[in-house]
Every structure is written in C-alpha cells, then in structure tokens.
JSON list of N, CA and C in Angstrom, two decimals:
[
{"chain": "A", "resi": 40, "resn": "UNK", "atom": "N", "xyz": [-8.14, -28.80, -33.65]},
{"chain": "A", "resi": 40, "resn": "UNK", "atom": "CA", "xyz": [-9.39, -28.22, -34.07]},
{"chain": "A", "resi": 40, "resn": "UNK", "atom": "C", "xyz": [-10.54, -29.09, -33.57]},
{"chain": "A", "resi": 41, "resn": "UNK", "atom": "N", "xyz": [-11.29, -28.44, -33.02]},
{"chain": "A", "resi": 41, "resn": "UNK", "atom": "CA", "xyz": [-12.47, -29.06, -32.74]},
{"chain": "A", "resi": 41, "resn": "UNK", "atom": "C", "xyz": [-13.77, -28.51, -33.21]},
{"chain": "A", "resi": 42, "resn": "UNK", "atom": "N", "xyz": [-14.89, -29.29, -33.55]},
{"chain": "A", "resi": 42, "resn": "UNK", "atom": "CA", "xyz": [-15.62, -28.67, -34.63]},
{"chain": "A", "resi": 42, "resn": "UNK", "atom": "C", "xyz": [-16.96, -29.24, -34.57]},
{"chain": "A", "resi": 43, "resn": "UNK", "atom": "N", "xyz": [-17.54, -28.37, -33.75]},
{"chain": "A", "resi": 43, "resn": "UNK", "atom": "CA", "xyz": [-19.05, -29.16, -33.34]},
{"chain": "A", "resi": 43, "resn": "UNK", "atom": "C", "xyz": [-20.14, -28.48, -34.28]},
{"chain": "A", "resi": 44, "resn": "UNK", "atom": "N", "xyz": [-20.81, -29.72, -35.15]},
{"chain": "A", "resi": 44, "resn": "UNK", "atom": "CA", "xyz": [-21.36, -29.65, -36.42]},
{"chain": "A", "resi": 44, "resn": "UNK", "atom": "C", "xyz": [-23.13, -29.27, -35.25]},
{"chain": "A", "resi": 45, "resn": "UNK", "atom": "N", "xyz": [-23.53, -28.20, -35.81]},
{"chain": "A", "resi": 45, "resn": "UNK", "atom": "CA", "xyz": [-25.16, -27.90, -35.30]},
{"chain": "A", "resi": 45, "resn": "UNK", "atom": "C", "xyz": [-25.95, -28.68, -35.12]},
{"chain": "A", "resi": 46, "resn": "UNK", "atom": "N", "xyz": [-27.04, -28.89, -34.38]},
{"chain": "A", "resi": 46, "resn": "UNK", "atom": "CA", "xyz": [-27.97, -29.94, -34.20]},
{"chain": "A", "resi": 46, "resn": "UNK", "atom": "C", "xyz": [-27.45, -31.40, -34.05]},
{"chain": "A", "resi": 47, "resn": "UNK", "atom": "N", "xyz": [-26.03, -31.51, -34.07]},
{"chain": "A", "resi": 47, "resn": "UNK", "atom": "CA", "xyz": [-25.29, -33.53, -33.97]},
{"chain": "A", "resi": 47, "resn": "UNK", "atom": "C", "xyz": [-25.37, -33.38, -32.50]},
{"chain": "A", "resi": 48, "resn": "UNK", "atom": "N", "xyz": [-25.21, -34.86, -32.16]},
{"chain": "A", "resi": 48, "resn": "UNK", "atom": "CA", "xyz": [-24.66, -35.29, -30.93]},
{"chain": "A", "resi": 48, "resn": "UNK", "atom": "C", "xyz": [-23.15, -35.46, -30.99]},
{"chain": "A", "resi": 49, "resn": "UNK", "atom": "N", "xyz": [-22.74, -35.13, -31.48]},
{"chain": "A", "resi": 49, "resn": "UNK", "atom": "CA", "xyz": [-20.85, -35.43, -32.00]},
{"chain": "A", "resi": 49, "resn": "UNK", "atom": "C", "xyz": [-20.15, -34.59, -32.29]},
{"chain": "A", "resi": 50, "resn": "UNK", "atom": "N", "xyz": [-18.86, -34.18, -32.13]},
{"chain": "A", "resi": 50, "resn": "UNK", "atom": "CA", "xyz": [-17.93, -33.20, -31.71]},
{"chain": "A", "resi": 50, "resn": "UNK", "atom": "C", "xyz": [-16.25, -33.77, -32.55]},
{"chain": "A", "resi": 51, "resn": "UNK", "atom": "N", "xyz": [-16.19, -33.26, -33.75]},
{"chain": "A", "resi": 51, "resn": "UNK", "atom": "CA", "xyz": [-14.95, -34.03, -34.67]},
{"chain": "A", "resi": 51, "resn": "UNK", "atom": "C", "xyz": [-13.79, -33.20, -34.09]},
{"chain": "A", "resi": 52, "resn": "UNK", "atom": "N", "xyz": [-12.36, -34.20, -33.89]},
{"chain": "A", "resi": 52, "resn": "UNK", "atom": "CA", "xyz": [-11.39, -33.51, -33.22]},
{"chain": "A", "resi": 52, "resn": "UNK", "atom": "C", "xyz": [-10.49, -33.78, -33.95]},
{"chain": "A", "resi": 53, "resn": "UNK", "atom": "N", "xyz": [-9.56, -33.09, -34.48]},
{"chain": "A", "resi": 53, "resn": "UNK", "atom": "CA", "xyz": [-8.28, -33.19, -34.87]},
{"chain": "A", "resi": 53, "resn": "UNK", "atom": "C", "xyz": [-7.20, -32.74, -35.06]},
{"chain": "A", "resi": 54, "resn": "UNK", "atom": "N", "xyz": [-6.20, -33.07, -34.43]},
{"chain": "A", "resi": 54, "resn": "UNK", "atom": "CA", "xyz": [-5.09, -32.70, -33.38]},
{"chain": "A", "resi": 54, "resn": "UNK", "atom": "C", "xyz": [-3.81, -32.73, -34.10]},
{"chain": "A", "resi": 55, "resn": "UNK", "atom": "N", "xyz": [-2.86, -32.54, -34.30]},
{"chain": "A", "resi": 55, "resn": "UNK", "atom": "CA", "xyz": [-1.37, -32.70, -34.74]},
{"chain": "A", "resi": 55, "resn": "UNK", "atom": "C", "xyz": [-0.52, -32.02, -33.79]},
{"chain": "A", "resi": 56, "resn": "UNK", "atom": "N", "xyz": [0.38, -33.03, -33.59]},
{"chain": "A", "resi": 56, "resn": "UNK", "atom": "CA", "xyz": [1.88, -32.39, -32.70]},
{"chain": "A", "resi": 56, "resn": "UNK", "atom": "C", "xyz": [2.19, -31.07, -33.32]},
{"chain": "A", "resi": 57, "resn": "UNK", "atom": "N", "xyz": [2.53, -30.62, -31.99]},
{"chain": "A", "resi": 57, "resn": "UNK", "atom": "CA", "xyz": [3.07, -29.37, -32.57]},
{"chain": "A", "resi": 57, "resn": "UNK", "atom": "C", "xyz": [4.10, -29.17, -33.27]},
{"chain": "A", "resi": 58, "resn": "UNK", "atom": "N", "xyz": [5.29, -29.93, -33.26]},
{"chain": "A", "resi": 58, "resn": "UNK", "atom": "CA", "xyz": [6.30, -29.99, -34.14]},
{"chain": "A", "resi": 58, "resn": "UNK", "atom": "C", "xyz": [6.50, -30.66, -35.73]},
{"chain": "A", "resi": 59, "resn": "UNK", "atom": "N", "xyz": [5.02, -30.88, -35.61]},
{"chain": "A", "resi": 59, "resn": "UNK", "atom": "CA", "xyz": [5.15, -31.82, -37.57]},
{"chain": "A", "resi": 59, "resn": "UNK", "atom": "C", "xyz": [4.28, -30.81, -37.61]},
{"chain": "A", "resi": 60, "resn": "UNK", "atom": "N", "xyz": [3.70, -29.49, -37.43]},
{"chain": "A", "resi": 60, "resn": "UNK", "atom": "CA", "xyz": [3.30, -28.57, -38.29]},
{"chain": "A", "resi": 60, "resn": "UNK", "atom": "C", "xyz": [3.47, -27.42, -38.50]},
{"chain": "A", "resi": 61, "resn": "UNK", "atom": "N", "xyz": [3.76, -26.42, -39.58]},
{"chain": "A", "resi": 61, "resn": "UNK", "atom": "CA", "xyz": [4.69, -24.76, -39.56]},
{"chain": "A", "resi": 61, "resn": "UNK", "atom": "C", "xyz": [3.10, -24.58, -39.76]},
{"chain": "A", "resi": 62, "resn": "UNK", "atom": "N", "xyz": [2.10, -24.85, -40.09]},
{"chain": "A", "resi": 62, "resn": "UNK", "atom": "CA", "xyz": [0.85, -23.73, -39.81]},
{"chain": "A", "resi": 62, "resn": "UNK", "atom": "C", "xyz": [-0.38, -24.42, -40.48]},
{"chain": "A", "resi": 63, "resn": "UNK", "atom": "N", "xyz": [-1.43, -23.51, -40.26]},
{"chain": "A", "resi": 63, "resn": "UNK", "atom": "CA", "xyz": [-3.05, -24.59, -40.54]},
{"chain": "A", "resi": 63, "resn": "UNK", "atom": "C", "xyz": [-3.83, -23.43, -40.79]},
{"chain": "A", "resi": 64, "resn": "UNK", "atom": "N", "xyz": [-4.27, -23.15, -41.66]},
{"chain": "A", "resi": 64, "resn": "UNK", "atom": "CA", "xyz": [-5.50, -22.25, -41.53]},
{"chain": "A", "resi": 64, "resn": "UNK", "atom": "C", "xyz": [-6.74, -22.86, -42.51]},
{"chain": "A", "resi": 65, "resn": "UNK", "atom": "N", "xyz": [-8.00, -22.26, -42.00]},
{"chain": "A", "resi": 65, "resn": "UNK", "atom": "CA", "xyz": [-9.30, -22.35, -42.78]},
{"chain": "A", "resi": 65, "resn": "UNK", "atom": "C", "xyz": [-10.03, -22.00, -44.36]},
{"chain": "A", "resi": 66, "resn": "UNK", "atom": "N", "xyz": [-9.93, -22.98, -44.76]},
{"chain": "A", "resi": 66, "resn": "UNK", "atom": "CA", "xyz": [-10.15, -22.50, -46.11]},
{"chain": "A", "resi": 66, "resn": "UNK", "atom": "C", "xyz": [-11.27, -21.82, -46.70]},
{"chain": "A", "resi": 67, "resn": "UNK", "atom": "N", "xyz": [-12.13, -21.68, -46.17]},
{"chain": "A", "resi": 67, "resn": "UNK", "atom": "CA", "xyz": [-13.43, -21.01, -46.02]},
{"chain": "A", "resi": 67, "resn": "UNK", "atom": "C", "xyz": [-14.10, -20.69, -44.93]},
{"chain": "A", "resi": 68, "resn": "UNK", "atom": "N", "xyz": [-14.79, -19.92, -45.24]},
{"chain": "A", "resi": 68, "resn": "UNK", "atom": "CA", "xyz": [-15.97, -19.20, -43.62]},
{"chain": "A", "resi": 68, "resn": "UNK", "atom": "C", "xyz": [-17.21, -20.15, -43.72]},
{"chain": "A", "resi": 69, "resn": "UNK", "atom": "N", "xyz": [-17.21, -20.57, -44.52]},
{"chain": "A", "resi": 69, "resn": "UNK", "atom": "CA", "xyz": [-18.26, -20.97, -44.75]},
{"chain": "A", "resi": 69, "resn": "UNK", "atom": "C", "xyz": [-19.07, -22.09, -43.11]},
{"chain": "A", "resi": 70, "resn": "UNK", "atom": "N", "xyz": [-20.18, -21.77, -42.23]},
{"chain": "A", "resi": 70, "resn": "UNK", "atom": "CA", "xyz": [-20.45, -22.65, -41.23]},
{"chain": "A", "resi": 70, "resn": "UNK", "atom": "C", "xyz": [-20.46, -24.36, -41.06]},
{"chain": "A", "resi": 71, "resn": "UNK", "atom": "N", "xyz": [-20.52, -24.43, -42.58]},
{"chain": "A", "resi": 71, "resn": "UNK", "atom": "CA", "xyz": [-20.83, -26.14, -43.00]},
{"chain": "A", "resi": 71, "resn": "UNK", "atom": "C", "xyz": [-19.55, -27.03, -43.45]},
{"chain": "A", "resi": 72, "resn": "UNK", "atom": "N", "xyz": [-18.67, -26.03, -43.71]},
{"chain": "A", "resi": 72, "resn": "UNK", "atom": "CA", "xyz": [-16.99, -26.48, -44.20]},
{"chain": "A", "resi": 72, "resn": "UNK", "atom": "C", "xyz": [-15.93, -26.47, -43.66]},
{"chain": "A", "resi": 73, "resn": "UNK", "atom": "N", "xyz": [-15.70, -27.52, -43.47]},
{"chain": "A", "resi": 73, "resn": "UNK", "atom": "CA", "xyz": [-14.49, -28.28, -42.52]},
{"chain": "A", "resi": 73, "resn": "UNK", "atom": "C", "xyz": [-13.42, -28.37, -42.73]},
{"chain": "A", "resi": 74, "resn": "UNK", "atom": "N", "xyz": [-13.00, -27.86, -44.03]},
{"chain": "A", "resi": 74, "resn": "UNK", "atom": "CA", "xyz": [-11.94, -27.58, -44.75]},
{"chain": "A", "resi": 74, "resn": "UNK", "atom": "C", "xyz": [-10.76, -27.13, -44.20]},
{"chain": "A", "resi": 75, "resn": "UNK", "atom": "N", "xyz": [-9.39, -27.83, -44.53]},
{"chain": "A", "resi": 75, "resn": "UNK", "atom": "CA", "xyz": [-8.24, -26.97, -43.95]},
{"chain": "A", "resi": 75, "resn": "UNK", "atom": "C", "xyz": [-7.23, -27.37, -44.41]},
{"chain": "A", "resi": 76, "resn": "UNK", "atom": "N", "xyz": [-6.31, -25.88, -44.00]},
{"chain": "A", "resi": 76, "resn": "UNK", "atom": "CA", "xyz": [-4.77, -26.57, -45.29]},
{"chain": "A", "resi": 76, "resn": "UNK", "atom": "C", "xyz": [-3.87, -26.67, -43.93]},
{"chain": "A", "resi": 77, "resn": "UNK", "atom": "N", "xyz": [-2.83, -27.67, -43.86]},
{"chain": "A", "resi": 77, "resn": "UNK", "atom": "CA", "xyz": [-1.96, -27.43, -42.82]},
{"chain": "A", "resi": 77, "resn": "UNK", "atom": "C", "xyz": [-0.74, -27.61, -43.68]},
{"chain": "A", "resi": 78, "resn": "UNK", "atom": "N", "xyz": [0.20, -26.92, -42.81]},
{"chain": "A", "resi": 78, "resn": "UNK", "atom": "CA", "xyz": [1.65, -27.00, -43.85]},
{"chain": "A", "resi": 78, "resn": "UNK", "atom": "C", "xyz": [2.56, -27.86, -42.44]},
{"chain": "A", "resi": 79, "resn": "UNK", "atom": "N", "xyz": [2.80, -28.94, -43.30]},
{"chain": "A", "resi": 79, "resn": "UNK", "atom": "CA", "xyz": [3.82, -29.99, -42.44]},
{"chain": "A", "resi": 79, "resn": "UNK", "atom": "C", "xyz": [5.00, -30.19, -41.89]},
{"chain": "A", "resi": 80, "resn": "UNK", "atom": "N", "xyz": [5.70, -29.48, -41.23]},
{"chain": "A", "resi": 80, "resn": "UNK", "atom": "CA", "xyz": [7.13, -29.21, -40.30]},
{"chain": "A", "resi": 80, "resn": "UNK", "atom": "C", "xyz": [8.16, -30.60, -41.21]},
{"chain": "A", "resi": 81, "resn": "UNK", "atom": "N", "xyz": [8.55, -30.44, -42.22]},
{"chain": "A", "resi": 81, "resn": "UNK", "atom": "CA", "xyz": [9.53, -31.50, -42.21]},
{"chain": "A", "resi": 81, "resn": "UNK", "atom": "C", "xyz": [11.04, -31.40, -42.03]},
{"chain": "A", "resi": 82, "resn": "UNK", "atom": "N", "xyz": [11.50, -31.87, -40.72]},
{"chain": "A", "resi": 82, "resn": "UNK", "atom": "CA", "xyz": [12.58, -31.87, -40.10]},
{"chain": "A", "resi": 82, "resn": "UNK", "atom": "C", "xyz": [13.94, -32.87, -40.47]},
{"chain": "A", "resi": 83, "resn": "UNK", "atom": "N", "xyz": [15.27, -32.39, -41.17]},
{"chain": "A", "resi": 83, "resn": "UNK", "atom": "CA", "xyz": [16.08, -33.18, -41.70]},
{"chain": "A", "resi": 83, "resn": "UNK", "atom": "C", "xyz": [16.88, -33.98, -40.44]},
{"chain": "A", "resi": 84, "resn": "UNK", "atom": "N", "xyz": [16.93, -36.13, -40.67]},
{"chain": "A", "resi": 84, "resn": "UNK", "atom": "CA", "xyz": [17.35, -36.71, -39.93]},
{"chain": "A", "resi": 84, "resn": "UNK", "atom": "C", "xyz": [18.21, -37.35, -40.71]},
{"chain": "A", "resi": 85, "resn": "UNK", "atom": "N", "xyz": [18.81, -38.16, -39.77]},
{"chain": "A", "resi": 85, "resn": "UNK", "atom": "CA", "xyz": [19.81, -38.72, -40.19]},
{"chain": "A", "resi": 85, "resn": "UNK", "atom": "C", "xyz": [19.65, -40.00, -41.59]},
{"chain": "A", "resi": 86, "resn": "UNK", "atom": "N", "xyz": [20.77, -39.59, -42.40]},
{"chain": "A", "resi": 86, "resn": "UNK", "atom": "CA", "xyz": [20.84, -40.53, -43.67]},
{"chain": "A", "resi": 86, "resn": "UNK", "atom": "C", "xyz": [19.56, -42.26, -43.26]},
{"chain": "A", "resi": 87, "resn": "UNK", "atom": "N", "xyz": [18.86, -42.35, -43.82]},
{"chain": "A", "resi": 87, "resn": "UNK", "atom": "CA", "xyz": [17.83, -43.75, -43.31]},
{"chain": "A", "resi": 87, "resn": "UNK", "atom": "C", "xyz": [16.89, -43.75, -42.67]},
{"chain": "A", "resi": 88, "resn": "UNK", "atom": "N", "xyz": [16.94, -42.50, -41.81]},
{"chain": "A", "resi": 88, "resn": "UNK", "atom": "CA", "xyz": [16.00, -42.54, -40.77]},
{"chain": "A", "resi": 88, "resn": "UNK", "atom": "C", "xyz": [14.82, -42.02, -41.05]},
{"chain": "A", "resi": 89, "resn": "UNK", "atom": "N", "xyz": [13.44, -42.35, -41.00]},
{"chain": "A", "resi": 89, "resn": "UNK", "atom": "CA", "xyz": [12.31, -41.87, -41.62]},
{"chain": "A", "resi": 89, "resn": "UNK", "atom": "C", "xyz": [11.56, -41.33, -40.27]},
{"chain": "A", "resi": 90, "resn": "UNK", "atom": "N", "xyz": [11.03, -40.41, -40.08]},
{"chain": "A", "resi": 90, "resn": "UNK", "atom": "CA", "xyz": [10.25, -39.56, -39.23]},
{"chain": "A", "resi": 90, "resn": "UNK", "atom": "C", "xyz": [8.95, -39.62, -39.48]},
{"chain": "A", "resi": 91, "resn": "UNK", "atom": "N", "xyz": [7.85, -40.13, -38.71]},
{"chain": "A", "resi": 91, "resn": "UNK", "atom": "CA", "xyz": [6.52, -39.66, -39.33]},
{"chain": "A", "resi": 91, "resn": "UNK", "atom": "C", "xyz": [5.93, -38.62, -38.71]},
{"chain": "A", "resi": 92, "resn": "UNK", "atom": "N", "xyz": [4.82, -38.14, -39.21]},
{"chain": "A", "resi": 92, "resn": "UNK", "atom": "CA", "xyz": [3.98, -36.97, -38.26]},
{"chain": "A", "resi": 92, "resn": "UNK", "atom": "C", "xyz": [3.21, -37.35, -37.50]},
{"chain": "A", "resi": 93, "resn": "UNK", "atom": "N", "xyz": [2.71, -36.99, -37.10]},
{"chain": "A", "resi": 93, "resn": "UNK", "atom": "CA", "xyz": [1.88, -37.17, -36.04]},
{"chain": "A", "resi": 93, "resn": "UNK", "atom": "C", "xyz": [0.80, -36.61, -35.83]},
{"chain": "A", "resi": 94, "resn": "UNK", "atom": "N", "xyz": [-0.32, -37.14, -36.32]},
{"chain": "A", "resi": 94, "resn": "UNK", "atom": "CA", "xyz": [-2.21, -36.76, -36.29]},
{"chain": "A", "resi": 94, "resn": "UNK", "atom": "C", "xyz": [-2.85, -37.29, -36.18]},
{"chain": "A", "resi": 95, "resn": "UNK", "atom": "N", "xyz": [-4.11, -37.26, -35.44]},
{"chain": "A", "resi": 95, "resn": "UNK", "atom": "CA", "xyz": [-4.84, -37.71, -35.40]},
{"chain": "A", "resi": 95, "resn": "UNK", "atom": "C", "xyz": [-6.40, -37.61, -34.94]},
{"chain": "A", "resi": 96, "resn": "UNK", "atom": "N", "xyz": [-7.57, -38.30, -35.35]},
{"chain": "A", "resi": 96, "resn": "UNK", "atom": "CA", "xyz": [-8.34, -37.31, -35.25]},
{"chain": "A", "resi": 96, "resn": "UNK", "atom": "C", "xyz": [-9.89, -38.96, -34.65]},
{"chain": "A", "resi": 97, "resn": "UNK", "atom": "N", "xyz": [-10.65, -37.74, -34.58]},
{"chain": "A", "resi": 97, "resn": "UNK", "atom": "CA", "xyz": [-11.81, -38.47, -33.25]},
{"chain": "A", "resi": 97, "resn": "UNK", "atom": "C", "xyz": [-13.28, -38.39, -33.18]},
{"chain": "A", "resi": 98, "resn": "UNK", "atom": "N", "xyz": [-14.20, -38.85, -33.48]},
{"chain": "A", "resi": 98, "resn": "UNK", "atom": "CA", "xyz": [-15.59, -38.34, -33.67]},
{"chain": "A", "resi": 98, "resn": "UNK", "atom": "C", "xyz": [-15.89, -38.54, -31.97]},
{"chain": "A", "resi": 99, "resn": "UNK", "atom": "N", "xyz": [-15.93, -37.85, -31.04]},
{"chain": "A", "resi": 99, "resn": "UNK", "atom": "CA", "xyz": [-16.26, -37.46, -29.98]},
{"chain": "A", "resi": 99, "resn": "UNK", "atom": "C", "xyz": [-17.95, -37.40, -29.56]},
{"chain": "A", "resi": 100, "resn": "UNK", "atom": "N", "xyz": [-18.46, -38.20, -28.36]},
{"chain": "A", "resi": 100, "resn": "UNK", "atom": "CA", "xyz": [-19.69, -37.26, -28.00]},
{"chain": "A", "resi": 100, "resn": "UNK", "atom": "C", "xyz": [-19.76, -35.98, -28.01]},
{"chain": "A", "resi": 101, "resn": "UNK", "atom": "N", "xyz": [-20.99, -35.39, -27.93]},
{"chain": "A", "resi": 101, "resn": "UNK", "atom": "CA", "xyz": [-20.97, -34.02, -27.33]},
{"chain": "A", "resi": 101, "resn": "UNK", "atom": "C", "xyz": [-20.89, -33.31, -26.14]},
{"chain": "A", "resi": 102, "resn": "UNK", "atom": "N", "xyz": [-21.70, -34.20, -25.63]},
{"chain": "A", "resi": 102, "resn": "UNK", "atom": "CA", "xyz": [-21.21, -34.13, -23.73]},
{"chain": "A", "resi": 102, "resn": "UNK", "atom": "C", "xyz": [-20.05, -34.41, -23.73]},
{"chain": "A", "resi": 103, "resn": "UNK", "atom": "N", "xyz": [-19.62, -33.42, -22.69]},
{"chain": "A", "resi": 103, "resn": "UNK", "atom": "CA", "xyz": [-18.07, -33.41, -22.34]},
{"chain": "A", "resi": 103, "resn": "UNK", "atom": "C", "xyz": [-16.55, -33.35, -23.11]},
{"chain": "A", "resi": 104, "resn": "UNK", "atom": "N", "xyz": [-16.99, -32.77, -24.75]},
{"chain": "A", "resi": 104, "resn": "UNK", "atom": "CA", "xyz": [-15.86, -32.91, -25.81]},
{"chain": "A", "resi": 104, "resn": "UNK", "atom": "C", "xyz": [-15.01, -32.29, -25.44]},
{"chain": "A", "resi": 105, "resn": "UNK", "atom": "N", "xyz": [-15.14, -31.54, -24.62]},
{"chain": "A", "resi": 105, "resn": "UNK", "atom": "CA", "xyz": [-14.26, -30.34, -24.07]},
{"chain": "A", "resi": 105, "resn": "UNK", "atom": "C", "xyz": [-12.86, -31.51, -23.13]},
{"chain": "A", "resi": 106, "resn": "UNK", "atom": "N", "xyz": [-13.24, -31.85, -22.34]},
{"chain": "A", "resi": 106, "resn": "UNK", "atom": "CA", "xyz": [-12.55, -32.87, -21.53]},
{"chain": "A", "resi": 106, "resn": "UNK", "atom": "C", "xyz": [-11.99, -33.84, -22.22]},
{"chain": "A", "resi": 107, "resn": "UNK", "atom": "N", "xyz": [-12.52, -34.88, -23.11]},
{"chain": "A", "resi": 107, "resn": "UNK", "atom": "CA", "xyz": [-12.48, -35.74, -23.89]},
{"chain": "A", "resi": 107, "resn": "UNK", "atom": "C", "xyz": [-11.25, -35.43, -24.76]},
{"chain": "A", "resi": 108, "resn": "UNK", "atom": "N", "xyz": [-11.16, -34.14, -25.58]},
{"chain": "A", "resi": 108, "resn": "UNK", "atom": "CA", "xyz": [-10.30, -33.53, -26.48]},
{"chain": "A", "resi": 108, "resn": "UNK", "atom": "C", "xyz": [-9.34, -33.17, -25.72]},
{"chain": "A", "resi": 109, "resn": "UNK", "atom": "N", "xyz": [-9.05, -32.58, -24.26]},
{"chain": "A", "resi": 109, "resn": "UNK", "atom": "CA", "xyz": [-8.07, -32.24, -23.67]},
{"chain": "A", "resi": 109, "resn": "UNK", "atom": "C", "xyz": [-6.95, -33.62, -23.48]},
{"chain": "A", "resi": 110, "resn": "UNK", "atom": "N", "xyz": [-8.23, -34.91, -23.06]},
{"chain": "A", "resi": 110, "resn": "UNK", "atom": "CA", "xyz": [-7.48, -36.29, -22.78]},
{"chain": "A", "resi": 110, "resn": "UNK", "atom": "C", "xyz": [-6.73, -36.51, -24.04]},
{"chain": "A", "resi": 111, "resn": "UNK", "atom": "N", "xyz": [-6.96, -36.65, -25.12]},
{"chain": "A", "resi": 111, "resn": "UNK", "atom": "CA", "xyz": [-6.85, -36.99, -26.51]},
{"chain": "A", "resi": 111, "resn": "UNK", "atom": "C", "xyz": [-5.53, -36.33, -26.77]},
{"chain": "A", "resi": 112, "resn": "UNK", "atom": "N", "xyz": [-5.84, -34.72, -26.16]},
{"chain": "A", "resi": 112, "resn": "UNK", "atom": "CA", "xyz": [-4.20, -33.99, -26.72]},
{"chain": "A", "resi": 112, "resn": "UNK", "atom": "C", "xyz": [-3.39, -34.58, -25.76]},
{"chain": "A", "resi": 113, "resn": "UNK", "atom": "N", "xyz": [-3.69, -35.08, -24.67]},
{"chain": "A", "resi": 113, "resn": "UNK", "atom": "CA", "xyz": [-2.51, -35.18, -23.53]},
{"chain": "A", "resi": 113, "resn": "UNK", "atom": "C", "xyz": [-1.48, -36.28, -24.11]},
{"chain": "A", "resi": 114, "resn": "UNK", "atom": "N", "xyz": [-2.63, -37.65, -24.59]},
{"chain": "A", "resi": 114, "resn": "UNK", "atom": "CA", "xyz": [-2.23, -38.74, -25.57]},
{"chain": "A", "resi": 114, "resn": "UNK", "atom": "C", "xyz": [-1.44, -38.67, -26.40]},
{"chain": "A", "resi": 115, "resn": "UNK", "atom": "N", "xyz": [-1.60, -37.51, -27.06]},
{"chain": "A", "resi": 115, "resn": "UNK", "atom": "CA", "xyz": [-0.68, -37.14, -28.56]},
{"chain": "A", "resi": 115, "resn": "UNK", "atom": "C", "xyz": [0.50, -36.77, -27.97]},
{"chain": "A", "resi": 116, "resn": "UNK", "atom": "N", "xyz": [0.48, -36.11, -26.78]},
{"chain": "A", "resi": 116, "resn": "UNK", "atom": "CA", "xyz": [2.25, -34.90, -26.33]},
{"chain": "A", "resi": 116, "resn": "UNK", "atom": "C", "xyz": [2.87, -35.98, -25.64]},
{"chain": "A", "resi": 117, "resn": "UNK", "atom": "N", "xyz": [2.09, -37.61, -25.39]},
{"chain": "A", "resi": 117, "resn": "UNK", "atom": "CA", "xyz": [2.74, -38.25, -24.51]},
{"chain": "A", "resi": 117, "resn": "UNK", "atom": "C", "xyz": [3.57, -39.38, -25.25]},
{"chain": "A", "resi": 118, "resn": "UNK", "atom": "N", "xyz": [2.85, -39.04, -26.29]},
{"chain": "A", "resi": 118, "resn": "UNK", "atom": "CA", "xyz": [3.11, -40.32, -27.46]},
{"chain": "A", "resi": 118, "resn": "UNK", "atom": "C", "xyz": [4.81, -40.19, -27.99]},
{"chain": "A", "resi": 119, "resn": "UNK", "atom": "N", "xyz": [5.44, -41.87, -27.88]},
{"chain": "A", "resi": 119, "resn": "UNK", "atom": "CA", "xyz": [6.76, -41.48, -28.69]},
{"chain": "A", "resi": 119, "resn": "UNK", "atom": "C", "xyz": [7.30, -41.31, -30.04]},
{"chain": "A", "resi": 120, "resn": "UNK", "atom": "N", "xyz": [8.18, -40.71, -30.06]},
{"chain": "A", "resi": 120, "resn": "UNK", "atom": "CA", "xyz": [8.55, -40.31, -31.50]},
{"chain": "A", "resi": 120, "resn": "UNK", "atom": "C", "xyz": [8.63, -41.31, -32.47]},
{"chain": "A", "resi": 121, "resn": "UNK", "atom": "N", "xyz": [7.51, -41.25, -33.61]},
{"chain": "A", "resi": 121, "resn": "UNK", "atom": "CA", "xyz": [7.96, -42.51, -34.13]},
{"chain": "A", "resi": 121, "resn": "UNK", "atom": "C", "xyz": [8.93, -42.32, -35.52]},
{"chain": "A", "resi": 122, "resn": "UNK", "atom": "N", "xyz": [9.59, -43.14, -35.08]},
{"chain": "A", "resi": 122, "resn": "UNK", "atom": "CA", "xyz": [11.07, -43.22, -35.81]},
{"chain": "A", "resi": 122, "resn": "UNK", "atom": "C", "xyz": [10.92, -44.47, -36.43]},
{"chain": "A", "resi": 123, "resn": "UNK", "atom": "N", "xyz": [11.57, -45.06, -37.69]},
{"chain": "A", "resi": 123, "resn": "UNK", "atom": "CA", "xyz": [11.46, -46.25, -38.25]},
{"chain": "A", "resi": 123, "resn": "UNK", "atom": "C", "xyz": [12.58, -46.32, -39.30]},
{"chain": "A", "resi": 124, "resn": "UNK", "atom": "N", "xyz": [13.71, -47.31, -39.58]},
{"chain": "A", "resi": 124, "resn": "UNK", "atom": "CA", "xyz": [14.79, -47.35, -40.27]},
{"chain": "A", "resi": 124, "resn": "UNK", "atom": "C", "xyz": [14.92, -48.25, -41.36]}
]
C-alpha cells in the first residue's frame, strides 16, 4: 500500500510478502484514514521452528515514490526466509 497524504512531501509505504498474508482490506473510505486489517498467512513448520512475517514499511519522498516503492518491494521478494530455532 502506498498512500500519499495531500499537500505532504512524503509518500507512506507498506509492503508484506505475499505469503505471510491471506488478505488486507480498508477499514474506512474515509480520505484521512490509513486504517487497515490484514489477515496473516500462518503456515505450520516443523516441531521448534519459528517463522516470522515479513513487513515492512517506509516514509518515502514524494518525488519518485513510485520507483522508490518498486526498489523497496524488490528488497522484500529478495529477502531470506527468516527462520529462527
């Protein structure tokens, strides 16, 4: 989601792998509310093994958020699985 607030110089981004989430929607219409529910993919591993998700998010210029946010997702799909025991 990217979410460029009126009259800012700044462009808020925030991203989650596609596989730590079953869905996201907007909690209001409202133009000023940023609000959102996401429902979290939790995937069964092996006995110990802890999985985290994966999000993360970015107060961006405005020039060029478009580009900026594309780099940012590339970061996230490149990123490894983090696993921890």
């Amino acid at each position: 989601r990217l979410v460029r607030p009126r009259d800012c110089r700044f462009s808020y981004l925030e991203i989650i792998y596609p596989a730590d989430q079953a869905g996201c929607h907007r909690l209001t219409n409202a133009p000023t509310d940023w609000s959102w529910r996401v429902n979290w993919q939790v995937q069964a591993m092996e006995k110990g093994v802890i999985r985290r998700c994966r999000a993360r998010a970015y107060w961006l210029p405005r020039q060029d958020d478009l580009q900026s946010a594309a780099r940012c997702w590339r970061s996230l799909l490149d990123s490894p699985l983090p696993l921890t025991v």
